[in-house]
PDB file of C-alpha atoms in Angstrom:
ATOM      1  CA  UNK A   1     102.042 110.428  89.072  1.00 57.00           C
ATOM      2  CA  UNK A   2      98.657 110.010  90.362  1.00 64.00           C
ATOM      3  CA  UNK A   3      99.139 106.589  91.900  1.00 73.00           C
ATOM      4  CA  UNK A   4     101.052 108.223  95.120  1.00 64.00           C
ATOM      5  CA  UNK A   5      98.600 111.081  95.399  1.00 63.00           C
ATOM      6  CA  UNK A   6      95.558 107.990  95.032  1.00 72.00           C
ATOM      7  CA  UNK A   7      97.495 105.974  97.861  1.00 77.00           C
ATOM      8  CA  UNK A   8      97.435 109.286 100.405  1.00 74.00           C
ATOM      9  CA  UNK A   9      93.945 109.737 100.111  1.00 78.00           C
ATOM     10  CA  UNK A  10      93.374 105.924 100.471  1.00 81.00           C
ATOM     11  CA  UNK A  11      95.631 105.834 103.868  1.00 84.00           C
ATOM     12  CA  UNK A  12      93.680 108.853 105.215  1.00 88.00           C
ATOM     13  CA  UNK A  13      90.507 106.754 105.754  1.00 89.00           C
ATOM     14  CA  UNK A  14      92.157 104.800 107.904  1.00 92.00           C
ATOM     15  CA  UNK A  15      94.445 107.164 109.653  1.00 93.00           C
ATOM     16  CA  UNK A  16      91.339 109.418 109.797  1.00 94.00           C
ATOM     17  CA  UNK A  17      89.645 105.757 112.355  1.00 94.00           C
ATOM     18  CA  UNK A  18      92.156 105.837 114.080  1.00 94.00           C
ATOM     19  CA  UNK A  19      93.090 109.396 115.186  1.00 95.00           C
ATOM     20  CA  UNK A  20      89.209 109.437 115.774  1.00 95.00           C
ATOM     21  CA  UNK A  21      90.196 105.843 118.338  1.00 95.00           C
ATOM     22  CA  UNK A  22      92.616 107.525 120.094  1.00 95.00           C
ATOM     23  CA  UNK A  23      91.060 110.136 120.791  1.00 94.00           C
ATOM     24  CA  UNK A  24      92.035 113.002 118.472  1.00 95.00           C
ATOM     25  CA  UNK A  25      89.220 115.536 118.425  1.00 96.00           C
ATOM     26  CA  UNK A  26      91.001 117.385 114.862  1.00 96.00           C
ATOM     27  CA  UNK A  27      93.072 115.852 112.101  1.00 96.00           C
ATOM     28  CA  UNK A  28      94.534 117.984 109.212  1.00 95.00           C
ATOM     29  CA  UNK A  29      95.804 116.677 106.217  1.00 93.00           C
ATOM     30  CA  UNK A  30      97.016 118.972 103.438  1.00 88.00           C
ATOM     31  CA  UNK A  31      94.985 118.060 100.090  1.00 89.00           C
ATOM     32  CA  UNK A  32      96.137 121.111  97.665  1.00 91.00           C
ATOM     33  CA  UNK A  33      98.468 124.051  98.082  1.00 93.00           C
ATOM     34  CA  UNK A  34      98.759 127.264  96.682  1.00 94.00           C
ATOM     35  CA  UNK A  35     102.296 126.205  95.025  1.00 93.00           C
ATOM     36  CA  UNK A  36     100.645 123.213  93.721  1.00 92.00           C
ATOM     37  CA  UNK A  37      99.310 125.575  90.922  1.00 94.00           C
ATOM     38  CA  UNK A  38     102.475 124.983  89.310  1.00 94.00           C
ATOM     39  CA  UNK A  39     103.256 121.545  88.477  1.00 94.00           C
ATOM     40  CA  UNK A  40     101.770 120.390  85.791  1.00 93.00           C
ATOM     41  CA  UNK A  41      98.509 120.983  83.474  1.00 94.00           C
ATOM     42  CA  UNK A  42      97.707 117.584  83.410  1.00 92.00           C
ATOM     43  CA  UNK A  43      98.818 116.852  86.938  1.00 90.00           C
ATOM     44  CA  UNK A  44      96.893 119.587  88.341  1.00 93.00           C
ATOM     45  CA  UNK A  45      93.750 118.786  86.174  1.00 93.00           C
ATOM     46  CA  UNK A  46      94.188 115.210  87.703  1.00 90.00           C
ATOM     47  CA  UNK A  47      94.277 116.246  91.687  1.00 90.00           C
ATOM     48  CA  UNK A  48      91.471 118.267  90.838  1.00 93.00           C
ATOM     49  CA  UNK A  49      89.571 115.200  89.480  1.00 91.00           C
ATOM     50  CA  UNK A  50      90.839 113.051  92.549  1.00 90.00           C
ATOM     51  CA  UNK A  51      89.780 115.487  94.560  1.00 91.00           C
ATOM     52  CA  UNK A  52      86.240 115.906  93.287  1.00 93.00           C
ATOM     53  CA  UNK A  53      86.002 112.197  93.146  1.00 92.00           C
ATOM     54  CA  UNK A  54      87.000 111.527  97.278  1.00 92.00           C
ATOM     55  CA  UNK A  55      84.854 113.985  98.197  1.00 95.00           C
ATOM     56  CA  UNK A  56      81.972 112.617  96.412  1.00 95.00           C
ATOM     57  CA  UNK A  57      83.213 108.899  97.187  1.00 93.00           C
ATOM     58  CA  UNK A  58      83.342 109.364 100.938  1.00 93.00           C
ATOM     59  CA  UNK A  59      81.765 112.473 102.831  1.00 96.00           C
ATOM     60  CA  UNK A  60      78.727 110.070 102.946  1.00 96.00           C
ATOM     61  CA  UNK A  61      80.349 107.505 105.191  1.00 94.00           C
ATOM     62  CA  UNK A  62      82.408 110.432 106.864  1.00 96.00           C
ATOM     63  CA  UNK A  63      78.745 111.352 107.644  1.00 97.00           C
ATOM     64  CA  UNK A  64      77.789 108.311 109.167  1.00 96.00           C
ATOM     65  CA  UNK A  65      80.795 107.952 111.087  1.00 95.00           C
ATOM     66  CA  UNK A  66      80.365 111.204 112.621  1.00 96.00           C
ATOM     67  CA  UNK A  67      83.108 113.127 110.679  1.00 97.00           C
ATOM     68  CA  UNK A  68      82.930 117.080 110.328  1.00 97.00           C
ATOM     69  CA  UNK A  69      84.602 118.380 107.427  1.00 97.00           C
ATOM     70  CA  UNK A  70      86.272 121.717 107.300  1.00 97.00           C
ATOM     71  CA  UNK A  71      88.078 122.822 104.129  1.00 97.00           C
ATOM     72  CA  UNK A  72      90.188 126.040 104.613  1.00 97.00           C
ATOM     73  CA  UNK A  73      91.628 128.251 101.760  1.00 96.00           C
ATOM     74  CA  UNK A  74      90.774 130.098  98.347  1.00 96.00           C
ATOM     75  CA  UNK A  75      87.700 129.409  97.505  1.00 94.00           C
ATOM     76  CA  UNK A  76      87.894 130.926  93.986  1.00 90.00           C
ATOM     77  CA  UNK A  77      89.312 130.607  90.601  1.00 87.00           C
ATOM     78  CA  UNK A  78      91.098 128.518  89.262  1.00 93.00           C
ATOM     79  CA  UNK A  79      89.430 125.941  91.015  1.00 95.00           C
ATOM     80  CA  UNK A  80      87.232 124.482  88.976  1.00 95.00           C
ATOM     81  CA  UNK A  81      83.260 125.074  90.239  1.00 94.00           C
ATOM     82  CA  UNK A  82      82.369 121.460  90.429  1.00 94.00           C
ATOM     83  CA  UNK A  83      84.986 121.256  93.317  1.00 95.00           C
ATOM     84  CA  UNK A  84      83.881 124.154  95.101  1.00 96.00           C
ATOM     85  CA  UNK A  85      80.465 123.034  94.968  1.00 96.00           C
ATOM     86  CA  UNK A  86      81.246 119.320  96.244  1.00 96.00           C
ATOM     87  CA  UNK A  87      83.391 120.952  99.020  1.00 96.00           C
ATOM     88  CA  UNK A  88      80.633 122.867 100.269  1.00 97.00           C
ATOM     89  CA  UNK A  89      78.240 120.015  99.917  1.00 98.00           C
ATOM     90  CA  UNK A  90      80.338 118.256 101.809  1.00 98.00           C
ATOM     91  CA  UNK A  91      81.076 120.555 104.424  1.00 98.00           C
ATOM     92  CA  UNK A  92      76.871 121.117 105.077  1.00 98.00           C
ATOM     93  CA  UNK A  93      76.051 117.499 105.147  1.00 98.00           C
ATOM     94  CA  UNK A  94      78.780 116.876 108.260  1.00 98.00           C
ATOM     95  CA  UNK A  95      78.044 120.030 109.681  1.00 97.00           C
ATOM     96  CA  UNK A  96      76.465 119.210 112.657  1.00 97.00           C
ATOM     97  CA  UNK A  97      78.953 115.897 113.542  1.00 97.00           C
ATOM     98  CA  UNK A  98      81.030 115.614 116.473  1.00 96.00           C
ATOM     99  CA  UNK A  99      82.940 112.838 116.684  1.00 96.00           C
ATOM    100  CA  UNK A 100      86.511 114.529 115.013  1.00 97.00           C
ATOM    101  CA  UNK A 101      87.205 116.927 113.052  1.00 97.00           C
ATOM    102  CA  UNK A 102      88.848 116.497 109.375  1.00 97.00           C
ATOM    103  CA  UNK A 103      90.467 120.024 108.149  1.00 97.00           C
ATOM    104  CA  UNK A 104      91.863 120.010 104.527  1.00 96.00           C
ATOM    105  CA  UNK A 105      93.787 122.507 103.381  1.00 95.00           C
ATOM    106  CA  UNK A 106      92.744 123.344  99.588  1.00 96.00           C
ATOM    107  CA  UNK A 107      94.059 125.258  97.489  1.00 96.00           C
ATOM    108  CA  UNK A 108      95.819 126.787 100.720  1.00 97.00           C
ATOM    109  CA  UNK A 109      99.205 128.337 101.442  1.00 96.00           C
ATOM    110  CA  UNK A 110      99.594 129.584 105.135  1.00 97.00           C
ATOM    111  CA  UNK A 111     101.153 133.351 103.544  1.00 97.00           C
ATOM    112  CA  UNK A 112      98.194 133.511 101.453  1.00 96.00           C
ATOM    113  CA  UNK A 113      96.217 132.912 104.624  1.00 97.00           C
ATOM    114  CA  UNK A 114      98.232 135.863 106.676  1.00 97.00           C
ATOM    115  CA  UNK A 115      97.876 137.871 103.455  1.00 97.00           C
ATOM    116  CA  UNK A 116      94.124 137.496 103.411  1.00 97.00           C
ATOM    117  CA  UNK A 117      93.714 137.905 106.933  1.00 97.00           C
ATOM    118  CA  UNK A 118      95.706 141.291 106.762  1.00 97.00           C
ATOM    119  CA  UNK A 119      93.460 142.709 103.970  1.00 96.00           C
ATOM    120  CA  UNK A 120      90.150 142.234 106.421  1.00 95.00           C
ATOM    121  CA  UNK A 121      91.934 142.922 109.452  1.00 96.00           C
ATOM    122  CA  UNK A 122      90.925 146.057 111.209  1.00 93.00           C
ATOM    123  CA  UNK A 123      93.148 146.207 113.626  1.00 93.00           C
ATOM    124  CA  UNK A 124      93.206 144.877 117.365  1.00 94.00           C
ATOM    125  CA  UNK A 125      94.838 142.286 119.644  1.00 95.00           C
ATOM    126  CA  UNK A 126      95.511 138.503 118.107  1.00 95.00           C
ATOM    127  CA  UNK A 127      92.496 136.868 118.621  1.00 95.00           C
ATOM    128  CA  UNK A 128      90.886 139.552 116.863  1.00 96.00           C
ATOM    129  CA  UNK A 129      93.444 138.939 114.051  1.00 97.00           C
ATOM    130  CA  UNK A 130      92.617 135.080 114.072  1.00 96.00           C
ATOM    131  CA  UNK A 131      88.788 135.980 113.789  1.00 97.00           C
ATOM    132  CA  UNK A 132      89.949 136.754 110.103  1.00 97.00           C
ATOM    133  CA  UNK A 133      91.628 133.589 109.155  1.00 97.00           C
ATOM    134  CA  UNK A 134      89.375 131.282 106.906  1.00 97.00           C
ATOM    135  CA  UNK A 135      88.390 129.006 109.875  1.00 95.00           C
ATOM    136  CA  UNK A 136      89.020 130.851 113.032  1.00 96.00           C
ATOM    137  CA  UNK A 137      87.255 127.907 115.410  1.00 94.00           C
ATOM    138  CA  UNK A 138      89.987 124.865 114.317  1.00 94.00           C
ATOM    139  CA  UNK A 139      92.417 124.971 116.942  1.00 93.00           C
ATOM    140  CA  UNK A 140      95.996 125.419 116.626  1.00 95.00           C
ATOM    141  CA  UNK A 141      97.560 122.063 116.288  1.00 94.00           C
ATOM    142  CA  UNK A 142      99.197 120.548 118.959  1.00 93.00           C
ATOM    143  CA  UNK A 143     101.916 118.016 116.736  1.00 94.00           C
ATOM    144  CA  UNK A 144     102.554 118.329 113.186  1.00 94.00           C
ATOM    145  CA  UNK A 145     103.408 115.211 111.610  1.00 94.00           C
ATOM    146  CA  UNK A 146     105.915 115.774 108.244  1.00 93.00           C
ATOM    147  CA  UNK A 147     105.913 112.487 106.491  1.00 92.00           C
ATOM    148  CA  UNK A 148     108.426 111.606 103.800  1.00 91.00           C
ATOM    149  CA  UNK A 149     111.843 112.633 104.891  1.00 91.00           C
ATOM    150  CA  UNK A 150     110.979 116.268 104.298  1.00 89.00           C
ATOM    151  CA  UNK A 151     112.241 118.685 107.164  1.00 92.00           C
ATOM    152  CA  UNK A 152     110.006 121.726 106.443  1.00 90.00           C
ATOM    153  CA  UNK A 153     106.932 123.602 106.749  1.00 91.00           C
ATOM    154  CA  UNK A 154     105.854 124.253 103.197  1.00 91.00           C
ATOM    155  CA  UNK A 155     103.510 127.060 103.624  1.00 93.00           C
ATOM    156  CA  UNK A 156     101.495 124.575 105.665  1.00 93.00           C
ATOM    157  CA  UNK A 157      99.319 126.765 109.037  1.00 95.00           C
ATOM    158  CA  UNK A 158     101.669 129.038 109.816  1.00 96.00           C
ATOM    159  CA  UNK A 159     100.323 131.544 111.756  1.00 96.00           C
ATOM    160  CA  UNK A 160      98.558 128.223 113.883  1.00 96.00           C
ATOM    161  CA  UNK A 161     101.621 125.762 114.323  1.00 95.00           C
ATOM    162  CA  UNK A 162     103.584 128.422 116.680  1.00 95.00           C
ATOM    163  CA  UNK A 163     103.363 126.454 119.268  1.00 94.00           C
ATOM    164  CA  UNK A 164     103.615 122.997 117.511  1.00 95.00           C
ATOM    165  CA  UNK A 165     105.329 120.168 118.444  1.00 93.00           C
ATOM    166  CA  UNK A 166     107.100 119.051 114.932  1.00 94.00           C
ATOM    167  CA  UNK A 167     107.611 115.107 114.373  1.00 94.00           C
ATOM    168  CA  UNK A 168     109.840 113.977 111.173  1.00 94.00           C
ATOM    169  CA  UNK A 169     109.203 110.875 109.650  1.00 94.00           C
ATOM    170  CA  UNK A 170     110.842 109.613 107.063  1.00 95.00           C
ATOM    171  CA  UNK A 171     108.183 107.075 105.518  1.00 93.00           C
ATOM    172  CA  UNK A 172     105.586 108.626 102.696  1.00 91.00           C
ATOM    173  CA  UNK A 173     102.532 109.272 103.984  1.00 90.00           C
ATOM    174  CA  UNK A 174     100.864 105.954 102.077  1.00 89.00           C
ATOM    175  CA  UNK A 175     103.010 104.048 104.177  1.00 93.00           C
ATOM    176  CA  UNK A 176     102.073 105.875 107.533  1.00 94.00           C
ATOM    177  CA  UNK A 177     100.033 103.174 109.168  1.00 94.00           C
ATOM    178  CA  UNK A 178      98.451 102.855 112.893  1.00 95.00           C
ATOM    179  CA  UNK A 179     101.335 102.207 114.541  1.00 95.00           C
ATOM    180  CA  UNK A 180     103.006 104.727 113.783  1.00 94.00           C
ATOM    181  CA  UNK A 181     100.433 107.558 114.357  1.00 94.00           C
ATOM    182  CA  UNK A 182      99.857 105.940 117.802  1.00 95.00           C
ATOM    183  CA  UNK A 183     103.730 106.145 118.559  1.00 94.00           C
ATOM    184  CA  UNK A 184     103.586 110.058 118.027  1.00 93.00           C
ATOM    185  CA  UNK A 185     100.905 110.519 119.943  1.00 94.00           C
ATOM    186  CA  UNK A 186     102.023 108.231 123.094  1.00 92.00           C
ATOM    187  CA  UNK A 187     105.843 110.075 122.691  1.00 90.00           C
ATOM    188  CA  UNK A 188     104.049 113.457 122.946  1.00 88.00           C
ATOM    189  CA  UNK A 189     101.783 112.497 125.422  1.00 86.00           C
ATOM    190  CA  UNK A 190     105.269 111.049 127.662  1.00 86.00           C
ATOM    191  CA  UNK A 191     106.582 114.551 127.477  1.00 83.00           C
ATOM    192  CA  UNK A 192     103.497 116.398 128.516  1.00 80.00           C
ATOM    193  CA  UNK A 193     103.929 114.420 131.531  1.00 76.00           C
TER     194      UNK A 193
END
């Protein structure tokens, strides 16, 4: 079961280049959601282990590359503390980078994000209501890209994809290759004219 999840996070490295080559300034890429919680013991005790291990593997050459990383979501049990610490390791050493932004969801549902944005919210306009998401300063994104033949949200930025344009592709996201990341962006950027 691992194998598909092992492929993803090898195909981001290289969709990560190339949104960074043509000229995206943010890419998000879901890593772990809230509903994720319950699949599996072993399946979950894997992603976590995957997890751990990319971070580790590759925020140094994200580094180098100039690669900010940004994880959003509960940062709390039942993660496992190794994780959290490697995810804010990761997120100080690329601090200070420029070149794109990388935002992973982890261990983060969009309601649970409204939810815990209503509990600290003291009232006000929207912006003031966006101050209390868990990363305020990403920007809403402009496309959302749903690979794998799946026609839905699932939980994924909902209060930031209202004005979204949504692209459905049918191939899994392992298979989602240069080409085809380049073909959303030049369709969206035909219809902006």
């Amino acid at each position: 079961m691992l194998e598909g999840h092992r492929a993803g996070a090898e195909n981001l490295r290289a969709r990560l280049r190339d949104a960074a080559e043509l000229g995206v300034e943010e890419l998000t890429v879901f890593a772990f959601s809230t509903e994720n919680w319950a699949r599996s013991e072993a399946e979950v005790a894997g992603l976590m282990s995957l997890i751990a291990l990319y971070v580790e593997r590759e925020t140094p050459e994200l580094c180098e590359n100039g690669v900010r990383m940004r994880f959003i979501g509960r940062r709390a049990s039942p993660v496992p503390d190794e994780v959290l610490e490697r995810i804010a390791w990761a997120e100080r050493l690329t601090e200070a980078n420029d070149r794109i932004t990388l935002v992973i969801p982890f261990n983060y549902g969009g309601r649970a994000e409204i939810v815990d944005a209503a509990r600290s919210f003291a009232g006000g306009d929207e912006e003031e209501f966006r101050a209390c998401l868990y990363a305020p300063e990403i920007r809403d994104p402009e496309i959302v890209i749903r690979t794998g033949g799946e026609r839905r949200l699932s939980n994924y930025l909902l209060w930031q994809v209202a004005e979204a344009e949504l692209v459905f592709r049918d191939e899994l996201w392992p298979d989602f290759d240069r080409a085809a990341l380049k073909s959303v962006l030049d369709e969206r950027a035909e219809r902006r004219q």
